[in-house]
Coordinates of C-alpha atoms in Angstrom, one line a residue:
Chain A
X1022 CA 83.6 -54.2 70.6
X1023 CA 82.8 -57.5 71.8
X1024 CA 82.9 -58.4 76.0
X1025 CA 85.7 -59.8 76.2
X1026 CA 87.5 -57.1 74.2
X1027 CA 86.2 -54.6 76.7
X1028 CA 87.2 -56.9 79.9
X1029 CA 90.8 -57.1 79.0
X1030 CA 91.0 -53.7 77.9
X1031 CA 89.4 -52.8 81.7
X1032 CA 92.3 -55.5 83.1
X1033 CA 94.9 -53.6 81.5
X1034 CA 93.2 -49.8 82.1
X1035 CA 93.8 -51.3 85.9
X1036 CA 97.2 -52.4 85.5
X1037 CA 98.3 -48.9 83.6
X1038 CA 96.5 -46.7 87.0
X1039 CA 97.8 -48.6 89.2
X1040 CA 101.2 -48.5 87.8
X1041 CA 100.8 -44.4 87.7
X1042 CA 99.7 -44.6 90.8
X1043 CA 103.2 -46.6 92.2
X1044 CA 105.0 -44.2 89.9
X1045 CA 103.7 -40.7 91.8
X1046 CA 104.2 -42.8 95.2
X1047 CA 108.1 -43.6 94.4
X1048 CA 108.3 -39.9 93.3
X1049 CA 106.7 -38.5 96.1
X1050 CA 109.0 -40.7 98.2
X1051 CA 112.2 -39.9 96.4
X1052 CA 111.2 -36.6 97.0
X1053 CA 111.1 -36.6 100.7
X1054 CA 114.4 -38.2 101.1
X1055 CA 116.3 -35.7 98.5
X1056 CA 114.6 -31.9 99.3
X1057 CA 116.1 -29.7 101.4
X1058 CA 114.2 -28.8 104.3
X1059 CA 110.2 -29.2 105.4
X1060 CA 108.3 -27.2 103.5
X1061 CA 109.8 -28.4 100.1
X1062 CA 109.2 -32.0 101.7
X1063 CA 105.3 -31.1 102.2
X1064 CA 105.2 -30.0 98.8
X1065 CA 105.9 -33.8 97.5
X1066 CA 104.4 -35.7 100.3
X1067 CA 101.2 -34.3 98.9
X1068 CA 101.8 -35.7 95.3
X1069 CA 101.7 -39.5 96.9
X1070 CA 98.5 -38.7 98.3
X1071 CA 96.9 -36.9 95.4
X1072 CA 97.8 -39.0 92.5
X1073 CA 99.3 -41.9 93.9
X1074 CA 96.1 -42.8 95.9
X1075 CA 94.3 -41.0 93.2
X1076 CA 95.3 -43.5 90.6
X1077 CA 95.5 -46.3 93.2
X1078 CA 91.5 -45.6 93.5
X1079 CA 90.6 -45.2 90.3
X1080 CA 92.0 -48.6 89.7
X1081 CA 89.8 -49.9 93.1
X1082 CA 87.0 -48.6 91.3
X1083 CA 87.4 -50.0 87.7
X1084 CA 88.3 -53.3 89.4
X1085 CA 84.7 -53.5 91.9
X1086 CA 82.7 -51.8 89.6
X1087 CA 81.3 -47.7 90.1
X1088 CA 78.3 -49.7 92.3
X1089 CA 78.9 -49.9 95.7
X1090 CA 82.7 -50.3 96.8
X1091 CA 83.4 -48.7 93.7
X1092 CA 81.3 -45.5 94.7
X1093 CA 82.6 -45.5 97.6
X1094 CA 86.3 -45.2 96.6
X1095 CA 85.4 -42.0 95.0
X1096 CA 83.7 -41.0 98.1
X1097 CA 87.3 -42.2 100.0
X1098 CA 89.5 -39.6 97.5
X1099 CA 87.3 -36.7 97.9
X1100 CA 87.8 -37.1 101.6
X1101 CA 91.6 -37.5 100.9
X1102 CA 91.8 -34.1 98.9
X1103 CA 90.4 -32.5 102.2
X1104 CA 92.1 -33.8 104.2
X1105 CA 95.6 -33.8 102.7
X1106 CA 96.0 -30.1 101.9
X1107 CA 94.6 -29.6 105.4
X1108 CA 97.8 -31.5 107.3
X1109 CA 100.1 -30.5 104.8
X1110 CA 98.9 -26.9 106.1
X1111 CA 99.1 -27.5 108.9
X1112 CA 102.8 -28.9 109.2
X1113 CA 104.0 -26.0 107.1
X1114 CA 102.0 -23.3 109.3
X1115 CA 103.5 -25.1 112.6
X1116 CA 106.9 -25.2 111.5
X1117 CA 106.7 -21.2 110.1
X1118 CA 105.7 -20.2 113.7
X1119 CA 108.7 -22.0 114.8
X1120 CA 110.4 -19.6 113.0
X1121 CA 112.4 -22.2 110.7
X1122 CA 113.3 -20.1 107.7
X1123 CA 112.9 -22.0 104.2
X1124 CA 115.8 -23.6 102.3
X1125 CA 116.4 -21.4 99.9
X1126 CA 120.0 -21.0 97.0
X1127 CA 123.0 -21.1 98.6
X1128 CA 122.2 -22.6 101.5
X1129 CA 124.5 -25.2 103.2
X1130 CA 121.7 -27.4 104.7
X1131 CA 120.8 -29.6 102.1
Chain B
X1288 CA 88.1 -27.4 152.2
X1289 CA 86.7 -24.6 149.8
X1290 CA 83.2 -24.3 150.0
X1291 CA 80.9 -21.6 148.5
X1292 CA 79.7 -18.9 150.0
X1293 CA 76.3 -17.5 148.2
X1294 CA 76.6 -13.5 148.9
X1295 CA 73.6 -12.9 147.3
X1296 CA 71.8 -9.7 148.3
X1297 CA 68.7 -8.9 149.5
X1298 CA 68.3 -6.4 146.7
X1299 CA 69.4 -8.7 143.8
X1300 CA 66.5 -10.1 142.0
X1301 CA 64.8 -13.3 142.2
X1302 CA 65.6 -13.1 145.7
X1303 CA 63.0 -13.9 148.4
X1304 CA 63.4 -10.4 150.1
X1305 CA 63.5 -8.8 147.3
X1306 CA 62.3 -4.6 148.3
X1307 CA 65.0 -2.4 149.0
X1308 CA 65.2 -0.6 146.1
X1309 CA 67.0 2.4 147.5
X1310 CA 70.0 0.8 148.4
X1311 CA 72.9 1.1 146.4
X1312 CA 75.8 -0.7 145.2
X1313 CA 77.6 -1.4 148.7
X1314 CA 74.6 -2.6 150.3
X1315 CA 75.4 -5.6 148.2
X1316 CA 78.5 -5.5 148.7
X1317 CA 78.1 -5.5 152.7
X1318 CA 75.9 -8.0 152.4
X1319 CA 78.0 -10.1 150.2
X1320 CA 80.5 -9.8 153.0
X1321 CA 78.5 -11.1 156.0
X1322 CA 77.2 -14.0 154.0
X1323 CA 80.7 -14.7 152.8
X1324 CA 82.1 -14.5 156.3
X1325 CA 85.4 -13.3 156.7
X1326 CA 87.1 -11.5 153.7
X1327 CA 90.8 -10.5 154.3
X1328 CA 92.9 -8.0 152.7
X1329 CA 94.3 -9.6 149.1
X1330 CA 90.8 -10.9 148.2
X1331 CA 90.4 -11.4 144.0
X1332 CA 87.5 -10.2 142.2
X1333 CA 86.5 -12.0 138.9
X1334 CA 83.7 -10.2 136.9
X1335 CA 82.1 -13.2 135.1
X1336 CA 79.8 -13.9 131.8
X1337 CA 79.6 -16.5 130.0
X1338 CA 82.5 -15.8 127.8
X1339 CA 84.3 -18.7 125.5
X1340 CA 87.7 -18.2 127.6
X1341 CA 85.8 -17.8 130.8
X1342 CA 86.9 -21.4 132.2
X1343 CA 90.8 -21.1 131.5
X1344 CA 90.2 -17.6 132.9
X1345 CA 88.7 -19.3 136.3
X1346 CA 92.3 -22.0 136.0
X1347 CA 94.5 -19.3 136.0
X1348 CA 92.7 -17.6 138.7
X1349 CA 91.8 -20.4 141.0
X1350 CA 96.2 -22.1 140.6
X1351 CA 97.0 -18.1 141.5
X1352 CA 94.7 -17.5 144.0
X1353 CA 96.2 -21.3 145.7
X1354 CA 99.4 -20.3 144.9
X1355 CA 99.7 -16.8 145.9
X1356 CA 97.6 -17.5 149.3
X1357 CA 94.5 -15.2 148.2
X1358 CA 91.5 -15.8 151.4
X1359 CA 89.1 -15.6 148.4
X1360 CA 88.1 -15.5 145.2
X1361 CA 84.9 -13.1 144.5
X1362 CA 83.2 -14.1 141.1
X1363 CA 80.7 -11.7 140.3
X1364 CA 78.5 -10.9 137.6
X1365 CA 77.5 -7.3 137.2
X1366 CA 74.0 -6.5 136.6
X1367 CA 73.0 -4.7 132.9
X1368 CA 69.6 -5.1 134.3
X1369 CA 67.7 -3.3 137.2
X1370 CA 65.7 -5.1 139.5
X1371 CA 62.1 -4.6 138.5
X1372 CA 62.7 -4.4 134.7
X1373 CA 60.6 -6.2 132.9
X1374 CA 62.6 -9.8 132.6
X1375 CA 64.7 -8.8 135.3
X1376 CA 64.0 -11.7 137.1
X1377 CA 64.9 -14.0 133.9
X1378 CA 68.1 -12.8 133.6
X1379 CA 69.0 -13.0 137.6
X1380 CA 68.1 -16.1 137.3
X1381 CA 70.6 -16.7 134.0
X1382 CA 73.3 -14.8 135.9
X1383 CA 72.7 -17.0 139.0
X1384 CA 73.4 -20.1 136.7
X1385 CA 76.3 -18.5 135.1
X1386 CA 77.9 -17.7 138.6
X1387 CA 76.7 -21.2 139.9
X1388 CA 78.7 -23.3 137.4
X1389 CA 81.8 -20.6 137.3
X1390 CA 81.8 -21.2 141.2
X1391 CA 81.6 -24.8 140.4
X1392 CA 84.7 -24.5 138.0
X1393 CA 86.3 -22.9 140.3
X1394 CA 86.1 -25.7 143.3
X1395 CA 86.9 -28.3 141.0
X1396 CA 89.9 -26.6 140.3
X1397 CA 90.6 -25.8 143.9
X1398 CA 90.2 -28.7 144.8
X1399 CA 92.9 -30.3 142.1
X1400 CA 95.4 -28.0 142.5
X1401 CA 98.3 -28.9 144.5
X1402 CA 99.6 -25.6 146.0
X1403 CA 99.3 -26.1 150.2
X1404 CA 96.8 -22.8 150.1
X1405 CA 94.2 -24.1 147.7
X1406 CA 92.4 -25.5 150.7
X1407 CA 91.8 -22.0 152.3
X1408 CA 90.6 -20.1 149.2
X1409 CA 86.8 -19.2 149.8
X1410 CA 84.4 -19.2 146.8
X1411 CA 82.2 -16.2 146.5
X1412 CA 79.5 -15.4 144.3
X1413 CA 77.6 -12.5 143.8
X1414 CA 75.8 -10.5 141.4
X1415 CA 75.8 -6.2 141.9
X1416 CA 75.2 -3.5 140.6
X1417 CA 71.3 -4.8 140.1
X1418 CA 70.1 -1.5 141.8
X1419 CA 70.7 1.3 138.9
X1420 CA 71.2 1.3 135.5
X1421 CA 75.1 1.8 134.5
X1422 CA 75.9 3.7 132.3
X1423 CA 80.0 2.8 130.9
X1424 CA 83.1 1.7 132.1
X1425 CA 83.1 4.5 135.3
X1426 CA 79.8 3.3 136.7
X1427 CA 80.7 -0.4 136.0
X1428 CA 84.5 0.5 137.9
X1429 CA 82.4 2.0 140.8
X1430 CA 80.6 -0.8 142.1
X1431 CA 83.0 -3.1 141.5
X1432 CA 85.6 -0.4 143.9
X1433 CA 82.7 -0.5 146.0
X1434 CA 82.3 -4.1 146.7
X1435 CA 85.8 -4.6 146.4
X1436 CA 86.3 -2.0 149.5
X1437 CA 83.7 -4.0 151.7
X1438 CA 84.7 -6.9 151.2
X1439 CA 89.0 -5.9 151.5
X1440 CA 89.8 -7.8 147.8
X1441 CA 92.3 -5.1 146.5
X1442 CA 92.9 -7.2 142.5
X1443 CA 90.9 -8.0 139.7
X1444 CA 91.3 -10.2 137.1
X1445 CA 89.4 -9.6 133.3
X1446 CA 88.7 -12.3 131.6
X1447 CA 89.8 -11.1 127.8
X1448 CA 86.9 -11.7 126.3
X1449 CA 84.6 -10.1 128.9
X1450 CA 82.0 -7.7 128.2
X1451 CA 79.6 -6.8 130.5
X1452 CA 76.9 -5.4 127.7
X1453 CA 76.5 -7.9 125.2
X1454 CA 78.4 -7.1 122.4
X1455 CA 80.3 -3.7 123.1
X1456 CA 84.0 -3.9 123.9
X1457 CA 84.2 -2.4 127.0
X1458 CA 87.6 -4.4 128.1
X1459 CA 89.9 -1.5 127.7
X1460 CA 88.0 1.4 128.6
X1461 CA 86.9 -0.8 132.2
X1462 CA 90.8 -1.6 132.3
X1463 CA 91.7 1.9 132.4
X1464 CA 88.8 2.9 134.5
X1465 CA 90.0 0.1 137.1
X1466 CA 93.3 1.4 136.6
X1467 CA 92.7 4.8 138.4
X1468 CA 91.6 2.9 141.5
X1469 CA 93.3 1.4 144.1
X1470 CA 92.9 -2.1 142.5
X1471 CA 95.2 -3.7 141.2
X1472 CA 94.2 -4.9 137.4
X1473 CA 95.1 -8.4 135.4
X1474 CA 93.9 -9.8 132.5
X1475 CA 94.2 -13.3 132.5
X1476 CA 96.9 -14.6 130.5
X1477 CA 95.0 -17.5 128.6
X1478 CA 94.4 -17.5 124.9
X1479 CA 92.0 -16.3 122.8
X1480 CA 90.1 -18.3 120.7
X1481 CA 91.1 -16.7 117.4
X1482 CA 87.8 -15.5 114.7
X1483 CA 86.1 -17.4 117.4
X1484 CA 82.8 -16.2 115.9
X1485 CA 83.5 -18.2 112.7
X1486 CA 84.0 -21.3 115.1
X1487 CA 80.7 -21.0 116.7
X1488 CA 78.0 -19.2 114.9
X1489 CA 74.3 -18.8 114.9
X1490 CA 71.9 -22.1 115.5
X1491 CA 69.3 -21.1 112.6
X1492 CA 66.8 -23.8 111.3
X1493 CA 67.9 -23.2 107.8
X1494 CA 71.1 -24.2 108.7
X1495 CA 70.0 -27.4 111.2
X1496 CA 67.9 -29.1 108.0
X1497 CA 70.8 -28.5 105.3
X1498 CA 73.0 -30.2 108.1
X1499 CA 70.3 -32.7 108.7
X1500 CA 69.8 -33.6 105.2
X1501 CA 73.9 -33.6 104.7
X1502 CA 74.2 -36.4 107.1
X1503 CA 71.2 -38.3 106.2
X1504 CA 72.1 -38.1 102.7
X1505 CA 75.8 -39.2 103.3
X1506 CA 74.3 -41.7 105.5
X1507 CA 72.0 -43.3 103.0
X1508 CA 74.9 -43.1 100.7
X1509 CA 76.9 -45.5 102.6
X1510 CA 74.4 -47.7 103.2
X1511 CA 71.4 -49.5 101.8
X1512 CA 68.8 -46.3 101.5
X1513 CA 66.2 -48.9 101.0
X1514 CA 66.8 -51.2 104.3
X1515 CA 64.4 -49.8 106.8
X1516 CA 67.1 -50.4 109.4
X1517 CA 69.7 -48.1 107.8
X1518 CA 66.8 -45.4 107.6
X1519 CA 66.2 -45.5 110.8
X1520 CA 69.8 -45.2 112.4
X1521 CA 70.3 -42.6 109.7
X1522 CA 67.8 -40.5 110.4
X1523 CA 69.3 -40.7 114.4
X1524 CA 72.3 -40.0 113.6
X1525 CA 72.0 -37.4 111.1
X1526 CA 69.9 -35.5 114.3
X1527 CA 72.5 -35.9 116.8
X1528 CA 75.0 -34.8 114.3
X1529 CA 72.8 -31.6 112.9
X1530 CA 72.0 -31.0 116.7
X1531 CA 75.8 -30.7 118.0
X1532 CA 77.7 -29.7 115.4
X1533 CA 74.9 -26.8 113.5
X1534 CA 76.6 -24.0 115.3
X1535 CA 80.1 -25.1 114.1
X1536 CA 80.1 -26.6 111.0
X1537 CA 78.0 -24.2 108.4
X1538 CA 79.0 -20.2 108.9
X1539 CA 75.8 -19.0 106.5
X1540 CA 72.3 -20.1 106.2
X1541 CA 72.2 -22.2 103.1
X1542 CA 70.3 -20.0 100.4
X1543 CA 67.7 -21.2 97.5
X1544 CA 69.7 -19.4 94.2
X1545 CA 72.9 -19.6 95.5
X1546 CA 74.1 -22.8 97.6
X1547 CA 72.6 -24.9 94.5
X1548 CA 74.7 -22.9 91.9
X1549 CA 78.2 -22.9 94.7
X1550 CA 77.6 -26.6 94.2
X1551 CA 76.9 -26.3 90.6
X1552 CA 79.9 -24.0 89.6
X1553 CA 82.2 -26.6 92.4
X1554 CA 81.0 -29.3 89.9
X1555 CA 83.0 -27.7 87.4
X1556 CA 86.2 -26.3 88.9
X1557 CA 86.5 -30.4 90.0
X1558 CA 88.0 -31.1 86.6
X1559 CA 90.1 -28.0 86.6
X1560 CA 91.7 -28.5 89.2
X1561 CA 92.3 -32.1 89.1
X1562 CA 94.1 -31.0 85.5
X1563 CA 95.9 -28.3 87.4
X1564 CA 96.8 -30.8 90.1
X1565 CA 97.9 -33.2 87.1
X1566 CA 99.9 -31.1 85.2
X1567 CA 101.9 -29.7 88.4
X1568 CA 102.7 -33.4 89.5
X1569 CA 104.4 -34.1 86.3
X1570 CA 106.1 -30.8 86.6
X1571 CA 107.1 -31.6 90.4
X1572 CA 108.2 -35.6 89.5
X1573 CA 110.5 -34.2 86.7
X1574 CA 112.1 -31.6 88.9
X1575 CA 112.8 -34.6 92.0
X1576 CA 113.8 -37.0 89.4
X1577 CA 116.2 -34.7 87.7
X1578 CA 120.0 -36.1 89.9
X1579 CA 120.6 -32.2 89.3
X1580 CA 117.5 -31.5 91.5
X1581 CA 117.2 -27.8 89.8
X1582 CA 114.4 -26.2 92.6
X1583 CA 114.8 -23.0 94.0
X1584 CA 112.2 -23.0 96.6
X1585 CA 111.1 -18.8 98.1
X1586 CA 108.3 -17.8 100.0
X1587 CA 105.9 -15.7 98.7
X1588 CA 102.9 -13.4 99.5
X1589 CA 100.1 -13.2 97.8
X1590 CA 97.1 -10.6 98.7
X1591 CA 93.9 -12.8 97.6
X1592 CA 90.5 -11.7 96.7
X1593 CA 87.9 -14.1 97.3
X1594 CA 86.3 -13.1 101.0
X1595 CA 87.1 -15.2 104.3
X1596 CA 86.1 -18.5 105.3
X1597 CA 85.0 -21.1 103.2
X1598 CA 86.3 -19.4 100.1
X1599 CA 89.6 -18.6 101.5
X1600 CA 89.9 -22.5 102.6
X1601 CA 89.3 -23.6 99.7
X1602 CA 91.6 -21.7 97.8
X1603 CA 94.2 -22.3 100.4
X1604 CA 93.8 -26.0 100.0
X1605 CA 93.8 -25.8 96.4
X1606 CA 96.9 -24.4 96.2
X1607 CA 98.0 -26.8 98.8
X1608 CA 96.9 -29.6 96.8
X1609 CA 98.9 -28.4 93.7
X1610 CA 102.3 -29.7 94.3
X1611 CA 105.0 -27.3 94.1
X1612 CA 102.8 -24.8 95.9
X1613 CA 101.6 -25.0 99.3
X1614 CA 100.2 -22.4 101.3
X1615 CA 101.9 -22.3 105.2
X1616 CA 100.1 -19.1 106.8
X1617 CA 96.2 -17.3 106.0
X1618 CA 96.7 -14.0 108.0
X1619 CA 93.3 -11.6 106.8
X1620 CA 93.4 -12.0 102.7
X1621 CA 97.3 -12.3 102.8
X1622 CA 98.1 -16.2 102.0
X1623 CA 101.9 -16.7 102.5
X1624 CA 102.8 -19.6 100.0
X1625 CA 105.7 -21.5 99.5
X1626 CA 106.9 -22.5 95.8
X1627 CA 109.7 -25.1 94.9
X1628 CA 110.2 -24.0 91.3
X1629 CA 109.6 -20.5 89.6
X1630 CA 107.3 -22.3 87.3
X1631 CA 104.7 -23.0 90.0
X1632 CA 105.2 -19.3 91.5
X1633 CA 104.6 -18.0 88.2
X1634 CA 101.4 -19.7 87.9
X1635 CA 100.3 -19.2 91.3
X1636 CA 100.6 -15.1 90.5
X1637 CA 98.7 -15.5 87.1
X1638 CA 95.5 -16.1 89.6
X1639 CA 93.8 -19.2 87.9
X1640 CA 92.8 -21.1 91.3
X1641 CA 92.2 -17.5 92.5
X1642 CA 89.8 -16.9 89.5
X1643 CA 88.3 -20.0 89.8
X1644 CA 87.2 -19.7 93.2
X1645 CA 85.8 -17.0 92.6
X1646 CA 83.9 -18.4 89.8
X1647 CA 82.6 -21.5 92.5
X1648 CA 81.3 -18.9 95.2
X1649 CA 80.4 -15.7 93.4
X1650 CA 79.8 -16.6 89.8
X1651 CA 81.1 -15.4 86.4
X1652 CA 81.4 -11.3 87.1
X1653 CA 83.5 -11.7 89.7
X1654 CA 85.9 -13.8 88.3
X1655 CA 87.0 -11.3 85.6
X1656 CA 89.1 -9.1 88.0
X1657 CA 92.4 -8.9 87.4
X1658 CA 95.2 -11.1 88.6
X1659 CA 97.1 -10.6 91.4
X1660 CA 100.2 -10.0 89.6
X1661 CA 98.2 -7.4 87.7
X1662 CA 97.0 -5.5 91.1
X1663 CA 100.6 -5.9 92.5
X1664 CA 99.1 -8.3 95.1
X1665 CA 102.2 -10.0 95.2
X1666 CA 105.5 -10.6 97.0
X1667 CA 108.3 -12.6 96.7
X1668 CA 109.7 -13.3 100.3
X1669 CA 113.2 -15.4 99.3
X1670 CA 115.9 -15.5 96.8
X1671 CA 117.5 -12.9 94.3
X1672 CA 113.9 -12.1 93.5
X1673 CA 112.8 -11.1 96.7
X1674 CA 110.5 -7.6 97.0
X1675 CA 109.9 -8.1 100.9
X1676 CA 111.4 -9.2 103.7
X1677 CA 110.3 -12.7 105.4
X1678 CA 108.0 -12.2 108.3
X1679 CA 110.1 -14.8 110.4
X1680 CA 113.5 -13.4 109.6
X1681 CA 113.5 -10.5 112.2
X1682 CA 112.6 -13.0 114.9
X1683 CA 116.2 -14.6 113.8
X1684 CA 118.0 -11.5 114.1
X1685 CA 119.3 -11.8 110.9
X1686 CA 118.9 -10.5 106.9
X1687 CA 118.4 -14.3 106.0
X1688 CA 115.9 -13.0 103.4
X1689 CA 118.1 -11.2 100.6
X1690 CA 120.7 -13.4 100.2
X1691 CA 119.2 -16.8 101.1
X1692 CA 119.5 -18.3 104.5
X1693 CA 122.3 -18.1 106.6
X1694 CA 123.6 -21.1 107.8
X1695 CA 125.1 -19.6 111.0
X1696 CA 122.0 -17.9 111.8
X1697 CA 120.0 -20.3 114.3
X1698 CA 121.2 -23.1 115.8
X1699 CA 117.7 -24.3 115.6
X1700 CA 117.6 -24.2 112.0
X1701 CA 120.1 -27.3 111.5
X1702 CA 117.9 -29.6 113.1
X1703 CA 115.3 -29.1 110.2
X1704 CA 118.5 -30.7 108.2

């Protein structure tokens, strides 16, 4: 495969993650505003972070190159997967010792 | 104006005239009092060690003892030792500091609380109890009846965490003790620190260089590792950090077979679960895309196998990061998760991320156990399904759990609309 074969094939590998990435993001935002109640919102608030910035960094890193910023993108959504799950805990754990009882069928709030 | 009366005795160690050795507990206790001037009648005493809840302990006592109009507040620190011991004089000395900057707590506190009687509460310290050995809660209660009696103080307050022997729990039995005297007995109301040995464990050198070399090597990552000047400024702040943060941040010495193969084995569940994590997001965006939005969300238990702390988080946070599972409460091995669709409940009883963290930290053996669905680990908390009853509902007053929430149930509920 010749360069310039392989550099438009990289342009457009960017273009595809990024457009995942915009995809999980609208779905993780369409989720927040349709589910029920807060746990089932934490569930789908994690997906923009996961793949949405997931994707959304992979395409960082394919666009600088794995050296340097690149690297450091990875670096950036290893952090992100700590982190993430962590507040997404921590929101659901806060709001079970409020005692709010999960949506479940049949429930009017919706 | 507070100020701080030092009741040392003469018997207590490290003291200058140090040589009655035949006096007993209220000798100190006497003498506490006519170096602490006068003590009324509603005195407090505070037993002190250098406990982890030992400063809120000293705020709740110091805003009571202001608001309640207490002449003084006794902090003393009961001896384990007996003047002439070998070291004796080493751990005076350590109690002496321990009193010193509980005393100092205590002013400060005094001094910023805003009740009119704040200004008249006396400090006291003293340490007793340095002339015998005790033996228990009843020789411990004696000489603390004893110096309350000479100097009129007729309450104590425990710190919860306090122990006066290291590390047995001698809180209740001293409680109960105190309670056949004419004290009055409190145990501050301030909160625990919960597992608070797993947020503050042993400084070892094992654990200071893996730290070290964490930093450094995170450092160096960041920056240019062959630029002198990012060596050096690595090198600082990978010791600051490794020096601070050694005692809270690693809860095991690293070891030579088996942090490299934890690493090794994590190197692999990486794909795994970012596949797991894949596969569930498509799941998840069909079911929020579909206008008939077909979830049907339950809590769940689960009873986990994979040992506390570091395993434990990060199975937590792997299912976390799987939508359409996320875990709300870790109580012991019991993880209570919460699962939009049956689909992701299912797979969360069928034990892969469970099996696979068990692979990470404890290798191949342990990860053939069976799954939680097979050792009837498992609840469902919610919906037609439901085997238990939802930990939260009873503090609703209502059986929310069978039959799906009720709507009427809490006012509070319709808020989370």
């Amino acid at each position: 495969m010749s360069a310039a074969a392989l550099e438009t094939a990289r342009v457009w590998l960017v273009v595809a993650l990024t457009l995942f990435g915009l995809f999980f993001t609208l779905v993780s935002m369409t989720g927040v505003l349709r589910l029920p109640d807060v746990y089932s919102r934490a569930h789908t608030a994690s997906q923009a972070d996961t793949l949405g910035a997931g994707f959304g960094l992979a395409a960082v890193a394919l666009t600088v190159g794995l050296a340097g910023a690149g690297f450091k993108s990875v670096l950036l959504l290893f952090f992100i997967f700590l982190t993430n799950p962590t507040a997404a805990h921590a929101i659901a754990r806060a709001a079970f010792e409020e005692g709010i009882v999960p949506w479940t069928e049949g429930d009017d709030r919706r | 104006m507070w100020w701080v009366a030092d009741a040392d005795s003469p018997s207590d160690a490290g003291d200058p005239g140090d040589g009655s050795a035949d006096s007993v507990g209220s000798t100190a206790a006497a003498d506490a009092d006519a170096a602490g001037g006068p003590a009324a009648a509603g005195s407090v005493i505070v037993p002190v060690e250098p406990t982890s809840t030992l400063r809120s302990t000293i705020a709740h006592v110091a805003e009571a003892a202001a608001t309640g109009g207490a002449p003084a507040i006794h902090l003393v620190e009961i001896a384990s030792w007996r003047n002439g011991d070998p070291e004796s004089d080493e751990r005076a000395a350590a109690a002496e500091r321990v009193l010193e900057r509980a005393a100092a707590w205590t002013a400060a506190d005094l001094d910023d609380s805003e009740a009119p009687g704040a200004a008249d509460v006396e400090v006291v310290t003293a340490v007793i109890g340095a002339d015998d050995y005790l033996f228990g809660a009843d020789d411990y209660v004696r000489v603390l009846a004893e110096y309350a009696e000479a100097n009129r103080a007729d309450r104590v307050v425990l710190d919860p965490e306090y122990t006066p022997v290291g590390n047995t729990t001698l809180l209740q039995p001293l409680e109960f003790a105190l309670s056949n005297t004419s004290l009055s007995v409190e145990t501050a109301p301030v909160d625990r620190p919960t597992r608070r040995e797993r947020f503050r464990t042993e400084a070892t050198t094992g654990r200071l260089v893996a730290l070290f070399g964490l930093s450094l090597g995170f450092y160096l990552l960041l920056g240019d590792p062959t630029y002198w000047f990012d060596a050096v400024t690595g090198v600082a702040t990978a010791a600051i950090v490794s020096i601070t943060l050694s005692r809270v941040s690693l809860d095991s010495d690293p070891a030579i077979p088996r942090t490299p193969m934890r690493i090794l084995r994590g190197l692999v569940y990486v794909p795994v679960l970012l596949f797991e994590i894949l596969k569930a997001n498509l799941v998840v965006a069909r079911v929020i895309l579909d206008p008939r939005l077909p979830i049907e969300p339950t809590m769940n238990r689960m009873r986990v196998i994979v040992g506390s702390g570091l395993p434990l988080m990060t199975l937590a946070n792997s299912i976390t990061l799987t939508p359409g599972t996320l875990t709300v409460r870790a109580r012991d091995s019991d993880l209570y998760v919460h699962s939009l669709v049956p689909w992701a409940r299912e797979g969360l009883f069928d034990g892969s991320l469970e099996r696979w963290t068990r692979f990470v930290y404890y290798g191949r053996r342990s990860a053939r156990l069976p799954t939680p669905r097979e050792r009837d680990d498992v609840a469902i908390l919610q919906g037609d399904d439901a085997t238990e009853e939802l930990p939260i509902a009873a503090a609703d007053g209502g059986d929310v759990t069978a039959e799906g929430a009720d709507p009427t149930a809490d006012p509070e509920e319709v808020t989370d609309r």
